């Protein structure tokens, strides 16, 4: 009898445990059923989730929750409510890769009550056909009106030792070359993956940045990032490389705290994009869809812009941002620069700017950026100088009014430059005046910069304080109808949906590094899978002269890319702000190739991802907004690639002329970058096209409808 | 022969050393010869100074110099130049204790060359009849264009175990009661000298604040402070209590650095005020004289102001700054306060404000301060909330336009209140708009506050970052012709000479603490020797009802002062901004005593310091600017005091009527604060006056010229 009772008790307890497990299990699937999210309370009280793709686990059991100052929100939960709904809506971005975007997912919101404290936290999951987003929501409640997050416990448990394309986790910079390795190899490779930066703060041997692209051994592509990063620290990923579990690692404030929160509030979305086809990663709109709709009522003043700039000659070191070498340091309110000796190497002179205005106007560019136009550049770098720029005072040899007038006559918009030297208080103190100055002088867009360690001291580029600032700069700009392209700011998380005047960001290793020692040839074949998941990049492509010593004899750098690769970027790395970064003199040497940069669109009706493999190749076809012209771009990464594509995106039954700009068999991104081939074919939507591209190479194609005069052009099968 | 040579060598070396000592010795004396400053290079290369007063050492051999990031500027110096000059000039302050101030001193500037680095540093000494100031000057030089100070080594070597009136050194607050003790007793007493504050950072067991008042056993009064604190961290004093040597201890930034410097630049002045008569400490104008002349061209809008305020009832806890208890926390951009339930205890209602306007108008006050008028007070305290106030949105029950109109009709100026909750970025973001709002609505002055830990986090109230902010707030206000009275900001250092729109500061334990548990009775007998050395204080005196439970039954505090003491403060603690802090209902109970507050001037032609002993008593006579009326004030400290003074400041041969408001023999600052005597005497410049005052007591006298109708008034001998 006693035995029977014991057995009965055991059975009951087991059943109780099992039914408790079952009772707390919540599942939600994507509209197509391929992606399935499971939520549960481990041991009956600890929140966990997992994610399956086509029946296979992609994210294993992963913890959720927070450590808070004085308490925790990671255990002793019960489910007090579960709500599900389908979201299916289509919206129109102001600019981007297509003119309309469908937001289609199943949402499940689990409301958790912490029984030990009677506090509430919701976890909202949105499951799409190509992945999922989850975020925490804290309802308005007296016992959690304010709280301080000291650790976010969100995990992403990987199911194996995947291949990853990663850069070191850093609180201050993303300007690193990517490394491809197994997850287990990150620890051993991390120190060699770090290159110098004026401001950099590595936090762990296994810390990496988002967006992180991975591939499993059975061919599943997984991408981890975040969406809608607002007033919260940026998330890095800390790898437990015994168990292959990533944990959210937030950028701390100077006191070591992560986030100061006030309910009701939400965290950013933590996103997992998943597919067995790498092209789906590029085509995913999860990041944008998880952001709020546009908050700018009249967006008519937001206009994509193709531009040139007084820039590359400074980057290469031929010219200077500064004006004089006479001063030991500058005092911008009191220096009389008309009394000092100019060093004669200043780039932003009226004459040089006019040359660029002429060239931009003659070649159909919208804008000209000028860096180094304003006083303060003599000692802006590396001194943590507080009052470093005033953003409104030109150098004596930059005739602002004359240039304003000249540009207007030539139909070219001037692009403002606000380097802040990371002196953020100083920038905010001058921001209103600086934006008004732009309004007064007809500058519709600003490139801002945050080079160096952040002032206020103790802050890092990616902590809550700075995240708040970057968006402040964008929303204040919107009041002035100003577009923002922020460099060295946090990497984007789709906020351009909400604030489409955020037309660009750097937040990765840009083309400038080709003049700072060169980047890896596969760099631009990785960026669309990583940095671009959050939004467009002002990558500043178009470098035809790859031997930088031709620009500045003292600079021995080499741009590790072929000419055709540079053209392919304009299509592959879609951006509403696209620069032709090289010097006019270099474009004049390759006028036929330059034609593609002049022709290519920068805002799109539709995009087709034809081929993709991270770090190896990406081929994209895009249809220009307005004209309906199609363009194809390819960038090729760490090994040669043969494209075999069909032009099935073209209008059926219509004959087109395709102008192909490609590598040649002789092209080499190190030793023979100039070699390229330009040729034309007649073609239709049934035409098959095969094209070889070399490591660091690529190709670009522009299409136009054929005319009878094109009969002599060879026809593609 | 060998012995002789040895001797010769010894003699030569000694002579060499001695002559090197002599060669580097530099002396400069005060115009009257009483104060003598000696500078020398110890061991031939280490800069030191000492100070004598009337032939006796006051500051012994004390080091000078700095530790810098990566190097030092404290040794291996040679003197490359010594320049002296006499300064004798008279200037007119916009407001203050007299209408003209003589700046008379001998200046010696020693230029030092660091032989090991070929860098230059100057030390400038200015020696006055009542003390000296020294500062470091860094000339424009390539090798020191930028440098980071990691320690300031300036010492003040005391010559004995002096008596000091001190508060604990703290990076965030000065709101402490003073302790009188021997220097050697500080370590043992420090922890008991600390009272709670929302933001406080004690740094050492022997750290104390400036201005520090001391007295030697042979009756010399020594005061240590600083002047012209601009873009540099505030100085505390760290005591080596074995040797009685104070060392400068600067407030660090979040990285632990002290100051980021760019040459040419200077440090603030380090001041030593010295005399064998305590009255000279109060009369010293060294702090003002070491500041730059006024930088505001048109000062006609800067007007001293006597004011009342919707304030004490909140301080005492009868009313609230906030409007509702309905919200878990406030979101000032989105809350609709017309939809919440008011708690009914809001102080800043239109009706209450009008009552104060009526009372101020009827009693000749210039202004009315209203705290708690703007949204955000529900959760402003202790949350380190970033966007805590917007400074422009009134509560629903504060009818801004109506009040603006009403005050104008009644001839009363409204005084703005900007509590920042120490969220400094938020304040700077809103500052321009907030100041413009004041211009638009006729507010000529603002009381600002910095309660709580500083945001940006990791900063302290007194570090370089914040010192920069406080002055920024003043200079931006000057552009709007706005006067500033900053509470919880750094203690003043005479900057009101340069920026006379800085009409007030708190920066010490103010009257509010009488409602937070009470202050020591001798507090106001110490403050003029310490806090007021740098500039006036918005002490907010005039508390007639000392039993705070009469204002709010739940508040058991007691104001430890007699009614006559409160009146004496108005003269002793000169300020261009003087509040009558108590409630109208309490003034109505003592209309005759209130008359003194109505009569007393707040800006002065001339001041005479009749009696003074730190912590014991201070008696001052002042002549009102404009009217020429004389007033006398006395505050009495830790024991009863009998004043014996002569009215020799009065115009000779003229009969006056003196109205005396004094303690009575029954007065007691704890048990019988209301007891006071008001009586009149006829008197002349030859009249002798004897008056007793009790601990925490005092008296006040107003003078007017006698008329024939005054014959019946008793005549003073």
mmCIF file of C-alpha atoms in Angstrom, chain A residues 25 57 243 269 335 394 526-527 530 536:
data_model
loop_
_atom_site.group_PDB
_atom_site.id
_atom_site.type_symbol
_atom_site.label_atom_id
_atom_site.label_comp_id
_atom_site.label_asym_id
_atom_site.label_seq_id
_atom_site.Cartn_x
_atom_site.Cartn_y
_atom_site.Cartn_z
ATOM 1 C CA UNK A 25 4.294 26.164 -23.419
ATOM 2 C CA UNK A 57 16.020 23.943 -34.244
ATOM 3 C CA UNK A 243 27.893 25.800 -25.411
ATOM 4 C CA UNK A 269 13.561 44.155 -30.829
ATOM 5 C CA UNK A 335 42.081 83.294 -33.534
ATOM 6 C CA UNK A 394 34.205 79.180 -42.576
ATOM 7 C CA UNK A 526 29.889 40.637 -46.256
ATOM 8 C CA UNK A 527 28.486 44.107 -45.486
ATOM 9 C CA UNK A 530 25.758 42.427 -41.639
ATOM 10 C CA UNK A 536 21.851 51.904 -45.767
#
